[in-house]
Amino acid sequence: MSDNFIEAETSSSEHEPDLKTKRSLWGKVAIVALVLFLSNLPYLYAFLKREDRIYLGIGFNFDDVCVYLSWIRQAAGATPLHVFNVFTTQPQNGMIANPLFLLLGLISRVTTLSPILVFHLSRLVFGGLLFWRLEKLLGTLSILSRNHVLIFALVAFSSGLGWLPGLWERDGIASPIDRWQPEAITFLSLLLNPLFLASLCLQISIFDFLLRAEREKTRLRIRLSFTAGFLAALLTLIHTYDLISVSLAWSLYGIARLVSKGERESKIRLVSSTLIASLLPLPALFWMIAALRSDALFSARAAVETPSPSPLWIALGYGLVSLLAFYALLAKRVSNIENDLSKQETSSQHLFLSLWSLGQFIALYLPVPFQRKMIQGLHLPLAILAGVAIPLFWERVMKKGGRTKISFPFFATFAVAILSLSNLRFLLREMSNSDNNLVQTGQHRAYITEPEWKTIEWLRANTKPGESLQALPWLALISAPNSDRRFIGVQDMTLPLLIPALTGLPAYCAHFGETPNFGAKLSNLSSFTSGKMPLEKRLAFKKEMNTTYLLFTQTPAIVSGSSEIAATAERVFRETTATDRLEPSPIQTILTHNVR
């Protein structure tokens, strides 16, 4: 970092403001370039370590990325506007394509780039757009440009206290959110998901245009309001959950402005702008509700519960960032760092940022099944406020009586470094997982073998629309939680999940959220594969799956310590599919065509 974090109160020459503006610009460019590089580091590392394996380009949230890849692949196909859930063989109506993945699919089709490459390139594009829109919002909020570099750094890198020993080792939702929930932290969104980045861009832009419309006295206000409404409609179609948190945050801000002292015309502008912007997303919202009610499969998928963790884990997940945000809000007087802002501007700025944070937090505990998905965006106002608090803290505590105990650039750089430790541990964990050919789910691999890849290519070239495939899971001896008991269970679900995503062949059981009754189906599939299920029941279950192809890939050499299990599974598979036709397939795979 550099002294772009803060500027002197006076200029020694008329050219100095231009110089400082350029330095600030290059500081922001450097931060964006650095964070985009770091957000690709685990993928580059894993790619370079691939040896003779095929690197999939997928890490954290393997399940969800496969869903996105299936949408991109379908949008690049013959019917781009209509997509289906390929992680089930149940009847369905399908749904209108998500506009974001429709765009990515069309790009894949025109450029012939693979869906996974388009997916990662879009992360870079939307990452850059996010910081561009952030700069616009900071300008609208009248936050001094001298603080923008620090705010950029905090948005890009800050996280909570999940890195601490004792907290990092915890698992599940009963742990700090900065170690496991990508939506909660901007860096993790940059690392993992263009959908989150596109949604964040829309959230920031909606607030930016509404704030500008509130202050605008000319006809431009109507145009700004319509733009905010159009973006809200787009957000509804791309990531519907976020419309709830955005609406709640803006409603709180609007009510606070209406009950506060202020000119009547300003309040009229606020109300009219909000009404205009609120009308435009309604058709998109009604469309989504109608789609939800018309397709039982879509409705069941949306009803999968994702409850929010307790407030403790959210507080620890933001850690010092949230404490700094509170410090900025509770400061009794405006620091001389901000002495060229009017009290009204500063009050309005802090009011919006505080109610944005509050609205997001309240949304997390609304009585809906998708609670924790609405955390997306909460990190932004907290990081912005932290960027205001750090110079204020330095001015009041570290620099007393005009004497500087420690330089501000060093202090700010140290603060950003401390606040980034969870993200650093996250990066290291991703790279360590790829070393072990695992991803965070524990049941999927970072790499597949060349024969497995050739099987996928064979399926792409030789299967027809309307056909389906079930790849069988790999089995191993699994230790029961908190017990010495061991049992034969599912160890690897890579191909059952990956093949539908990359080929479009629907699967009977593949994805914990997309496959209805996933737990029961996986249990039956495990019993079918292991031979625990008698032959007569296996044949009946094979008929129930109603898939055109069955794929077996586990060999004794693949899973360490499970040679006997793999050999038994292969014998059971051959016995169960004795009447099926064997298809040409590379070594290590057995592909059968079910003669129905």
Coordinates of C-alpha atoms in Angstrom, one line a residue:
M1 CA 0.0 0.0 0.0
S2 CA 1.1 3.6 -0.4
D3 CA 0.2 7.0 1.1
N4 CA -2.8 7.0 -1.3
F5 CA -4.7 6.0 1.8
I6 CA -4.7 9.6 3.0
E7 CA -3.9 13.0 1.6
A8 CA -2.5 16.1 3.1
E9 CA -4.9 18.9 4.1
T10 CA -3.3 21.4 1.8
S11 CA -1.6 21.3 -1.6
S12 CA 1.8 22.8 -2.1
S13 CA 1.1 23.5 -5.7
E14 CA -1.8 23.7 -8.1
H15 CA -0.6 20.6 -9.8
E16 CA -0.6 18.5 -6.6
P17 CA -4.3 17.5 -6.7
D18 CA -3.9 16.1 -10.2
L19 CA -0.8 14.1 -9.0
K20 CA -2.7 12.8 -6.0
T21 CA -5.7 11.9 -8.2
K22 CA -3.4 9.9 -10.5
R23 CA -1.7 8.2 -7.6
S24 CA -5.1 7.3 -6.1
L25 CA -6.2 5.9 -9.5
W26 CA -3.1 3.8 -9.8
G27 CA -3.5 2.6 -6.2
K28 CA -7.0 1.4 -7.0
V29 CA -6.0 -0.2 -10.2
A30 CA -3.2 -2.0 -8.4
I31 CA -5.6 -3.4 -5.8
V32 CA -8.0 -4.6 -8.4
A33 CA -5.2 -6.3 -10.3
L34 CA -3.8 -7.9 -7.2
V35 CA -7.1 -9.3 -6.0
L36 CA -8.0 -10.6 -9.4
F37 CA -4.7 -12.4 -9.6
L38 CA -5.0 -13.8 -6.1
S39 CA -8.6 -15.0 -6.8
N40 CA -7.1 -17.1 -9.7
L41 CA -4.1 -18.4 -7.8
P42 CA -5.6 -21.7 -6.5
Y43 CA -6.8 -22.6 -10.1
L44 CA -3.4 -21.8 -11.6
Y45 CA -1.7 -23.8 -8.8
A46 CA -3.9 -26.8 -9.4
F47 CA -3.5 -26.6 -13.2
L48 CA 0.3 -26.7 -12.9
K49 CA 0.1 -29.7 -10.6
R50 CA -2.2 -31.7 -12.9
E51 CA 0.5 -34.2 -14.2
D52 CA -1.2 -36.7 -16.4
R53 CA -4.7 -35.9 -15.0
I54 CA -7.4 -33.7 -16.3
Y55 CA -8.0 -30.6 -14.2
L56 CA -11.6 -29.7 -13.9
G57 CA -11.2 -26.1 -12.9
I58 CA -13.7 -26.5 -10.0
G59 CA -12.9 -26.2 -6.3
F60 CA -15.1 -24.9 -3.5
N61 CA -18.9 -25.5 -4.0
F62 CA -18.3 -28.2 -6.6
D63 CA -22.0 -29.0 -6.6
D64 CA -23.2 -25.5 -7.4
V65 CA -20.6 -24.9 -10.1
C66 CA -21.8 -28.1 -11.9
V67 CA -25.3 -26.6 -11.9
Y68 CA -24.0 -23.4 -13.5
L69 CA -22.0 -25.3 -16.1
S70 CA -25.1 -27.2 -17.0
W71 CA -27.0 -23.9 -17.5
I72 CA -24.2 -22.5 -19.6
R73 CA -24.0 -25.7 -21.7
Q74 CA -27.8 -25.6 -22.3
A75 CA -27.8 -21.9 -23.1
A76 CA -25.1 -22.6 -25.8
G77 CA -27.3 -25.3 -27.3
A78 CA -30.3 -25.4 -29.6
T79 CA -32.8 -24.0 -27.1
P80 CA -31.0 -21.4 -25.1
L81 CA -34.0 -19.7 -23.6
H82 CA -35.3 -22.9 -21.9
V83 CA -33.2 -25.0 -19.5
F84 CA -33.8 -28.2 -17.5
N85 CA -32.6 -29.7 -14.3
V86 CA -30.3 -32.4 -15.5
F87 CA -29.6 -33.8 -12.0
T88 CA -32.9 -35.7 -12.0
T89 CA -34.8 -38.0 -14.3
Q90 CA -38.2 -36.8 -13.0
P91 CA -40.6 -35.2 -15.4
Q92 CA -40.4 -31.4 -15.5
N93 CA -41.5 -28.3 -17.4
G94 CA -38.1 -26.7 -17.4
M95 CA -37.6 -23.0 -16.7
I96 CA -36.6 -19.8 -18.5
A97 CA -32.8 -19.4 -18.6
N98 CA -31.2 -17.2 -16.0
P99 CA -30.2 -14.0 -18.0
L100 CA -26.6 -14.2 -16.7
F101 CA -26.1 -17.8 -17.8
L102 CA -27.9 -17.2 -21.0
L103 CA -25.3 -14.6 -21.8
L104 CA -22.5 -16.8 -20.8
G105 CA -23.9 -19.7 -22.9
L106 CA -24.2 -17.5 -26.0
I107 CA -20.6 -16.4 -25.5
S108 CA -19.5 -20.0 -25.2
R109 CA -21.5 -20.8 -28.4
V110 CA -20.0 -17.9 -30.4
T111 CA -16.4 -18.3 -29.2
T112 CA -16.5 -22.1 -28.9
L113 CA -14.8 -21.7 -25.5
S114 CA -15.7 -24.4 -22.9
P115 CA -18.3 -23.5 -20.3
I116 CA -15.8 -23.7 -17.5
L117 CA -13.4 -21.3 -19.2
V118 CA -16.3 -18.9 -19.9
F119 CA -17.3 -19.3 -16.2
H120 CA -13.8 -18.2 -15.0
L121 CA -13.4 -15.4 -17.5
S122 CA -16.7 -14.0 -16.4
R123 CA -15.4 -13.9 -12.8
L124 CA -12.6 -11.6 -14.0
V125 CA -15.0 -9.3 -16.0
F126 CA -17.6 -9.0 -13.2
G127 CA -14.9 -8.6 -10.7
G128 CA -13.6 -5.5 -12.5
L129 CA -17.2 -4.2 -13.0
L130 CA -17.8 -4.6 -9.3
F131 CA -15.0 -2.1 -8.4
W132 CA -16.0 0.3 -11.1
R133 CA -19.6 0.4 -9.7
L134 CA -18.1 0.7 -6.2
E135 CA -16.2 3.8 -7.2
K136 CA -19.4 5.3 -8.6
L137 CA -21.2 4.6 -5.3
L138 CA -18.4 6.1 -3.2
G139 CA -18.7 9.2 -5.3
T140 CA -22.4 9.4 -4.8
L141 CA -22.0 8.9 -1.0
S142 CA -19.6 11.9 -1.0
I143 CA -16.9 9.8 0.6
L144 CA -13.6 11.6 0.1
S145 CA -11.5 10.2 -2.8
R146 CA -8.5 10.1 -0.4
N147 CA -10.2 7.2 1.4
H148 CA -11.2 5.3 -1.8
V149 CA -7.9 3.3 -2.1
L150 CA -8.3 2.0 1.5
I151 CA -12.0 1.2 1.0
F152 CA -11.1 -0.7 -2.2
A153 CA -8.5 -2.7 -0.3
L154 CA -10.9 -3.5 2.5
V155 CA -13.7 -4.6 0.1
A156 CA -11.2 -6.7 -1.8
F157 CA -9.4 -8.4 1.0
S158 CA -11.0 -8.0 4.4
S159 CA -12.6 -10.9 6.3
G160 CA -13.3 -11.8 9.9
L161 CA -11.8 -13.9 12.7
G162 CA -12.4 -17.4 11.2
W163 CA -8.6 -17.7 10.8
L164 CA -8.0 -18.0 14.5
P165 CA -7.0 -21.5 15.8
G166 CA -9.9 -23.2 17.4
L167 CA -12.3 -21.4 15.1
W168 CA -10.8 -22.4 11.7
E169 CA -11.0 -26.1 12.6
R170 CA -14.8 -25.9 13.3
D171 CA -17.1 -27.3 10.6
G172 CA -20.6 -26.7 9.3
I173 CA -22.7 -23.6 9.9
A174 CA -21.7 -23.5 13.6
S175 CA -18.5 -21.7 12.6
P176 CA -17.5 -18.2 11.4
I177 CA -19.0 -17.5 8.1
D178 CA -15.8 -16.2 6.6
R179 CA -14.4 -19.7 6.5
W180 CA -17.3 -21.3 4.6
Q181 CA -19.8 -19.0 3.0
P182 CA -18.7 -17.3 -0.3
E183 CA -21.7 -14.8 -0.4
A184 CA -20.6 -13.3 2.9
I185 CA -17.2 -12.1 1.9
T186 CA -16.4 -10.2 -1.3
F187 CA -13.0 -11.9 -1.8
L188 CA -14.6 -15.3 -1.7
S189 CA -17.2 -14.2 -4.3
L190 CA -14.3 -13.0 -6.5
L191 CA -12.6 -16.3 -6.0
L192 CA -15.5 -18.6 -6.7
N193 CA -18.6 -17.2 -8.4
P194 CA -19.5 -14.8 -11.2
L195 CA -23.2 -15.1 -10.2
F196 CA -22.4 -13.5 -6.9
L197 CA -20.3 -10.8 -8.5
A198 CA -23.0 -9.9 -11.1
S199 CA -25.6 -9.7 -8.3
L200 CA -23.3 -7.5 -6.2
C201 CA -22.8 -5.2 -9.2
L202 CA -26.6 -4.9 -9.6
Q203 CA -27.1 -4.2 -5.8
I204 CA -24.5 -1.5 -5.8
S205 CA -25.9 0.1 -9.0
I206 CA -29.5 0.1 -7.8
F207 CA -28.5 1.9 -4.6
D208 CA -26.3 4.3 -6.5
F209 CA -29.0 5.3 -9.0
L210 CA -31.7 5.6 -6.3
L211 CA -29.4 7.9 -4.1
R212 CA -28.7 10.1 -7.1
A213 CA -32.3 10.2 -8.1
E214 CA -33.2 11.4 -4.5
R215 CA -30.9 14.4 -4.9
E216 CA -31.6 15.2 -8.6
K217 CA -34.0 18.1 -9.2
T218 CA -34.2 17.9 -12.9
R219 CA -35.8 15.4 -15.3
L220 CA -32.7 13.3 -15.0
R221 CA -34.3 12.0 -11.8
I222 CA -36.9 10.0 -13.7
R223 CA -34.3 8.4 -15.9
L224 CA -32.2 7.5 -12.9
S225 CA -35.3 5.9 -11.2
F226 CA -36.2 3.9 -14.3
T227 CA -32.6 2.7 -14.5
A228 CA -32.7 1.6 -10.9
G229 CA -36.0 -0.2 -11.5
F230 CA -34.7 -2.0 -14.7
L231 CA -31.6 -3.2 -12.7
A232 CA -33.9 -4.4 -9.9
A233 CA -35.9 -6.4 -12.5
L234 CA -32.7 -7.9 -13.8
L235 CA -31.6 -8.8 -10.3
T236 CA -35.0 -10.5 -9.8
L237 CA -34.3 -12.8 -12.7
I238 CA -30.6 -13.4 -11.9
H239 CA -30.6 -13.8 -8.1
T240 CA -34.1 -13.3 -6.8
Y241 CA -33.1 -13.6 -3.1
D242 CA -31.1 -10.3 -3.3
L243 CA -34.2 -8.3 -4.2
I244 CA -35.6 -9.0 -0.7
S245 CA -32.5 -7.6 1.1
V246 CA -32.1 -4.7 -1.3
S247 CA -35.8 -3.7 -0.8
L248 CA -35.6 -4.1 2.9
A249 CA -32.5 -2.0 3.2
W250 CA -33.9 0.8 1.0
S251 CA -37.2 0.8 2.8
L252 CA -35.5 1.3 6.1
Y253 CA -33.5 4.2 4.6
G254 CA -36.6 5.7 3.1
I255 CA -38.6 5.6 6.3
A256 CA -35.7 7.1 8.2
R257 CA -35.4 10.0 5.7
L258 CA -39.1 10.6 5.7
V259 CA -39.4 10.9 9.5
S260 CA -36.2 13.0 9.8
K261 CA -36.0 16.8 9.5
G262 CA -35.4 17.9 6.0
E263 CA -36.9 19.8 3.1
R264 CA -40.3 18.6 1.8
E265 CA -39.1 18.6 -1.9
S266 CA -36.3 16.1 -1.1
K267 CA -38.8 13.7 0.6
I268 CA -41.1 14.0 -2.4
R269 CA -38.2 13.1 -4.7
L270 CA -37.4 10.2 -2.6
V271 CA -40.9 8.8 -2.6
S272 CA -41.5 9.3 -6.3
S273 CA -38.1 7.8 -7.3
T274 CA -38.8 4.8 -5.0
L275 CA -42.3 4.2 -6.5
I276 CA -41.0 4.3 -10.1
A277 CA -38.1 1.9 -9.3
S278 CA -40.5 -0.4 -7.4
L279 CA -42.9 -0.9 -10.3
L280 CA -40.4 -2.2 -12.9
P281 CA -39.3 -5.4 -11.1
L282 CA -43.0 -6.5 -10.4
P283 CA -43.5 -8.3 -13.8
A284 CA -40.2 -10.2 -13.3
L285 CA -41.2 -11.1 -9.7
F286 CA -44.7 -12.3 -10.7
W287 CA -43.0 -14.3 -13.5
M288 CA -40.7 -16.0 -11.0
I289 CA -43.6 -16.8 -8.6
A290 CA -45.7 -18.3 -11.5
A291 CA -42.7 -20.4 -12.5
L292 CA -42.3 -21.6 -8.9
R293 CA -46.0 -22.6 -8.7
S294 CA -46.2 -24.3 -12.1
D295 CA -43.3 -26.7 -11.7
A296 CA -43.2 -28.9 -8.7
L297 CA -39.5 -29.7 -9.3
F298 CA -38.5 -26.0 -9.4
S299 CA -40.6 -25.4 -6.3
A300 CA -39.0 -28.3 -4.4
R301 CA -35.5 -27.0 -5.3
A302 CA -36.3 -23.5 -4.1
A303 CA -37.7 -25.0 -0.8
V304 CA -34.3 -26.6 0.1
E305 CA -33.6 -25.1 3.5
T306 CA -30.5 -23.0 4.0
P307 CA -30.9 -21.6 7.5
S308 CA -28.7 -18.7 8.7
P309 CA -26.1 -19.4 11.4
S310 CA -26.5 -17.8 14.8
P311 CA -25.6 -14.1 15.0
L312 CA -22.4 -15.2 16.9
W313 CA -20.9 -16.8 13.8
I314 CA -21.9 -13.9 11.7
A315 CA -20.3 -11.5 14.1
L316 CA -17.1 -13.6 14.2
G317 CA -17.2 -13.9 10.4
Y318 CA -16.9 -10.2 10.0
G319 CA -14.8 -9.7 13.2
L320 CA -12.9 -6.4 13.3
V321 CA -14.5 -5.2 10.1
S322 CA -17.9 -4.9 11.9
L323 CA -16.2 -3.4 15.0
L324 CA -14.6 -0.7 12.8
A325 CA -17.9 -0.1 11.1
F326 CA -19.5 0.5 14.5
Y327 CA -16.7 2.8 15.4
A328 CA -17.3 4.9 12.3
L329 CA -21.0 5.1 13.1
L330 CA -20.6 5.9 16.8
A331 CA -18.0 8.6 16.5
K332 CA -19.4 11.7 18.2
R333 CA -17.9 14.2 15.9
V334 CA -16.6 14.3 12.4
S335 CA -12.8 14.0 12.2
N336 CA -10.8 16.7 10.5
I337 CA -10.0 14.1 7.9
E338 CA -13.5 14.8 6.7
N339 CA -13.7 18.5 7.5
D340 CA -14.6 19.4 4.0
L341 CA -17.8 17.4 4.2
S342 CA -20.9 19.1 5.5
K343 CA -22.6 17.5 8.5
Q344 CA -25.7 16.8 6.4
E345 CA -23.7 14.9 3.8
T346 CA -21.8 12.9 6.5
S347 CA -25.1 12.2 8.4
S348 CA -26.8 11.0 5.2
Q349 CA -23.8 8.9 4.2
H350 CA -23.6 7.1 7.5
L351 CA -27.4 6.7 7.7
F352 CA -27.6 4.9 4.4
L353 CA -24.6 2.7 5.1
S354 CA -25.9 1.8 8.6
L355 CA -29.4 0.9 7.4
W356 CA -28.0 -1.0 4.4
S357 CA -26.2 -3.2 6.9
L358 CA -29.2 -3.4 9.2
G359 CA -31.5 -4.4 6.3
Q360 CA -29.2 -7.1 5.2
F361 CA -28.9 -8.5 8.7
I362 CA -32.7 -8.5 9.3
A363 CA -33.2 -10.3 6.0
L364 CA -31.0 -13.2 7.3
Y365 CA -33.6 -14.1 9.9
L366 CA -36.8 -13.7 7.9
P367 CA -39.1 -16.8 8.0
V368 CA -38.1 -18.1 4.6
P369 CA -36.2 -21.4 3.7
F370 CA -33.3 -19.6 1.9
Q371 CA -32.2 -17.3 4.8
R372 CA -28.4 -17.4 4.6
K373 CA -28.4 -16.7 0.9
M374 CA -29.5 -13.2 1.7
I375 CA -26.2 -12.4 3.4
Q376 CA -24.8 -11.4 0.0
G377 CA -23.9 -7.7 0.1
L378 CA -23.6 -7.3 3.8
H379 CA -19.8 -7.1 3.6
L380 CA -19.9 -4.0 1.4
P381 CA -21.3 -1.4 3.7
L382 CA -19.3 -2.8 6.6
A383 CA -16.1 -2.6 4.6
I384 CA -16.9 1.0 3.4
L385 CA -17.5 2.1 7.0
A386 CA -14.3 0.4 8.1
G387 CA -12.5 2.4 5.4
V388 CA -13.9 5.6 7.0
A389 CA -13.1 4.4 10.5
I390 CA -9.4 3.5 10.0
P391 CA -8.3 7.1 9.1
L392 CA -10.5 8.4 11.9
F393 CA -9.0 6.0 14.4
W394 CA -5.5 6.9 13.3
E395 CA -6.2 10.6 13.5
R396 CA -7.6 10.4 17.0
V397 CA -5.6 7.6 18.7
M398 CA -2.3 7.2 16.8
K399 CA -1.7 10.8 16.1
K400 CA -2.1 12.9 19.2
G401 CA -1.3 16.5 19.5
G402 CA -0.1 16.6 15.9
R403 CA 2.6 14.1 16.6
T404 CA 2.6 10.9 14.5
K405 CA 3.5 7.8 16.4
I406 CA 3.2 5.6 13.3
S407 CA 2.8 6.6 9.7
F408 CA -0.7 6.2 8.2
P409 CA 0.3 4.2 5.1
F410 CA 2.0 1.6 7.4
F411 CA -0.9 1.6 9.8
A412 CA -3.5 1.1 7.0
T413 CA -1.4 -1.6 5.3
F414 CA -1.0 -3.4 8.6
A415 CA -4.8 -3.2 9.3
V416 CA -5.7 -4.6 5.8
A417 CA -3.2 -7.4 6.3
I418 CA -4.6 -8.4 9.6
L419 CA -8.2 -8.3 8.2
S420 CA -7.2 -10.5 5.3
L421 CA -6.0 -13.6 7.3
S422 CA -9.1 -15.7 6.8
N423 CA -8.9 -15.2 3.1
L424 CA -5.3 -16.2 3.1
R425 CA -6.1 -19.4 5.0
F426 CA -8.9 -20.1 2.6
L427 CA -6.5 -19.8 -0.4
L428 CA -4.0 -22.1 1.3
R429 CA -6.8 -24.6 2.1
E430 CA -7.9 -24.7 -1.5
M431 CA -4.4 -25.4 -2.8
S432 CA -3.9 -28.1 -0.1
N433 CA -7.2 -29.7 -1.2
S434 CA -6.0 -29.9 -4.8
D435 CA -2.7 -31.5 -3.7
N436 CA -4.9 -34.2 -2.2
N437 CA -7.2 -34.4 -5.3
L438 CA -10.1 -33.2 -3.2
V439 CA -12.4 -30.3 -3.0
Q440 CA -14.2 -28.8 0.0
T441 CA -17.2 -31.1 -0.3
G442 CA -15.0 -34.2 0.5
Q443 CA -16.9 -36.3 -2.0
H444 CA -15.6 -34.7 -5.3
R445 CA -12.2 -34.6 -6.9
A446 CA -10.2 -31.7 -8.4
Y447 CA -8.9 -34.0 -11.1
I448 CA -10.2 -36.9 -13.1
T449 CA -8.3 -39.5 -15.1
E450 CA -7.9 -39.3 -18.8
P451 CA -10.0 -42.5 -19.4
E452 CA -12.8 -40.8 -17.4
W453 CA -12.5 -37.7 -19.6
K454 CA -12.6 -39.8 -22.8
T455 CA -15.7 -41.5 -21.5
I456 CA -17.4 -38.1 -21.1
E457 CA -16.3 -37.2 -24.7
W458 CA -17.7 -40.5 -26.0
L459 CA -21.0 -39.7 -24.3
R460 CA -21.1 -36.2 -25.9
A461 CA -20.5 -37.7 -29.3
N462 CA -22.7 -40.8 -29.2
T463 CA -25.7 -40.1 -27.0
K464 CA -29.0 -38.7 -28.2
P465 CA -31.6 -36.2 -26.7
G466 CA -33.9 -38.0 -24.4
E467 CA -31.3 -40.5 -23.1
S468 CA -30.0 -40.5 -19.5
L469 CA -27.1 -41.9 -17.5
Q470 CA -26.4 -42.8 -14.0
A471 CA -22.7 -43.0 -13.0
L472 CA -22.3 -45.1 -9.9
P473 CA -20.6 -43.6 -6.8
W474 CA -17.3 -44.9 -5.5
L475 CA -17.5 -46.8 -2.2
A476 CA -15.1 -47.1 0.7
L477 CA -15.1 -47.9 4.4
I478 CA -16.4 -44.8 6.2
S479 CA -15.9 -44.0 9.9
A480 CA -19.2 -43.1 11.6
P481 CA -19.1 -39.6 13.3
N482 CA -18.1 -39.8 17.0
S483 CA -17.8 -43.6 16.9
D484 CA -15.4 -46.4 16.2
R485 CA -18.0 -48.0 13.9
R486 CA -17.1 -48.3 10.2
F487 CA -19.4 -49.0 7.3
I488 CA -19.4 -49.2 3.5
G489 CA -20.5 -45.9 2.2
V490 CA -20.2 -43.4 -0.6
Q491 CA -16.7 -41.9 -0.9
D492 CA -16.8 -40.1 -4.3
M493 CA -19.6 -38.6 -6.3
T494 CA -17.5 -36.8 -8.9
L495 CA -18.8 -38.4 -12.1
P496 CA -22.4 -38.8 -11.0
L497 CA -22.4 -35.0 -10.7
L498 CA -20.0 -34.0 -13.4
I499 CA -21.4 -36.0 -16.3
P500 CA -24.9 -34.4 -16.3
A501 CA -23.3 -31.0 -16.1
L502 CA -20.9 -31.6 -19.1
T503 CA -23.1 -33.8 -21.3
G504 CA -26.7 -32.9 -20.6
L505 CA -27.6 -36.5 -19.8
P506 CA -30.0 -36.5 -16.9
A507 CA -29.1 -38.5 -13.8
Y508 CA -31.3 -40.3 -11.3
C509 CA -29.2 -39.2 -8.4
A510 CA -26.5 -36.5 -8.5
H511 CA -26.9 -33.3 -6.6
F512 CA -28.0 -32.8 -2.9
G513 CA -30.2 -29.8 -3.8
E514 CA -31.2 -30.4 -7.4
T515 CA -32.1 -34.1 -7.0
P516 CA -35.5 -34.5 -5.2
N517 CA -35.2 -36.9 -2.2
F518 CA -31.5 -37.0 -2.7
G519 CA -30.6 -38.6 0.6
A520 CA -33.0 -41.6 0.1
K521 CA -31.9 -42.0 -3.5
L522 CA -28.2 -41.9 -2.6
S523 CA -28.8 -44.5 0.1
N524 CA -30.5 -46.8 -2.4
L525 CA -27.8 -46.2 -5.0
S526 CA -25.1 -47.1 -2.4
S527 CA -26.9 -50.4 -1.5
F528 CA -27.3 -51.1 -5.2
T529 CA -23.6 -50.6 -5.9
S530 CA -22.2 -52.5 -2.9
G531 CA -24.4 -55.5 -3.4
K532 CA -26.1 -55.1 -0.1
M533 CA -29.3 -55.0 -2.1
P534 CA -30.3 -58.6 -3.3
L535 CA -30.2 -59.2 -7.0
E536 CA -34.0 -59.2 -7.4
K537 CA -34.3 -55.8 -5.7
R538 CA -31.3 -54.5 -7.7
L539 CA -33.0 -55.4 -11.0
A540 CA -36.2 -53.6 -9.8
F541 CA -34.2 -50.6 -8.6
K542 CA -32.4 -50.5 -12.0
K543 CA -35.8 -50.3 -13.7
E544 CA -36.9 -47.6 -11.2
M545 CA -33.9 -45.5 -12.1
N546 CA -35.1 -45.6 -15.7
T547 CA -31.7 -44.5 -17.1
T548 CA -30.4 -45.4 -20.6
Y549 CA -26.8 -45.9 -19.5
L550 CA -25.1 -47.1 -16.3
L551 CA -21.5 -46.2 -15.7
F552 CA -19.1 -48.0 -13.4
T553 CA -15.6 -46.5 -12.9
Q554 CA -14.2 -47.6 -9.6
T555 CA -11.3 -50.1 -9.8
P556 CA -9.2 -51.6 -6.9
A557 CA -6.3 -49.3 -7.8
I558 CA -8.2 -46.1 -7.5
V559 CA -9.3 -45.9 -3.9
S560 CA -6.6 -46.7 -1.4
G561 CA -7.6 -49.5 1.0
S562 CA -10.8 -50.4 -0.8
S563 CA -9.6 -53.1 -3.2
E564 CA -12.1 -55.7 -1.9
I565 CA -14.9 -53.2 -2.0
A566 CA -14.1 -52.1 -5.5
A567 CA -13.8 -55.7 -6.7
T568 CA -17.2 -56.6 -5.1
A569 CA -18.8 -53.6 -6.6
E570 CA -17.6 -54.5 -10.1
R571 CA -18.8 -58.0 -9.7
V572 CA -22.2 -56.8 -8.5
F573 CA -22.4 -54.3 -11.4
R574 CA -21.6 -56.9 -14.1
E575 CA -24.1 -59.3 -12.5
T576 CA -26.9 -56.7 -12.4
T577 CA -26.3 -55.5 -16.0
A578 CA -25.7 -58.9 -17.6
T579 CA -28.5 -58.3 -20.1
D580 CA -27.3 -54.8 -21.0
R581 CA -25.2 -54.0 -24.0
L582 CA -21.6 -53.1 -23.4
E583 CA -20.5 -49.9 -25.1
P584 CA -17.0 -49.1 -26.2
S585 CA -15.3 -47.3 -23.4
P586 CA -11.7 -46.6 -22.3
I587 CA -10.0 -48.8 -19.7
Q588 CA -11.1 -48.3 -16.0
T589 CA -14.7 -47.7 -17.1
I590 CA -17.6 -50.0 -17.8
L591 CA -20.4 -48.4 -19.7
T592 CA -23.6 -50.3 -20.3
H593 CA -26.6 -49.5 -22.5
N594 CA -29.8 -50.6 -20.7
V595 CA -31.9 -52.6 -23.1
R596 CA -35.4 -51.5 -22.0

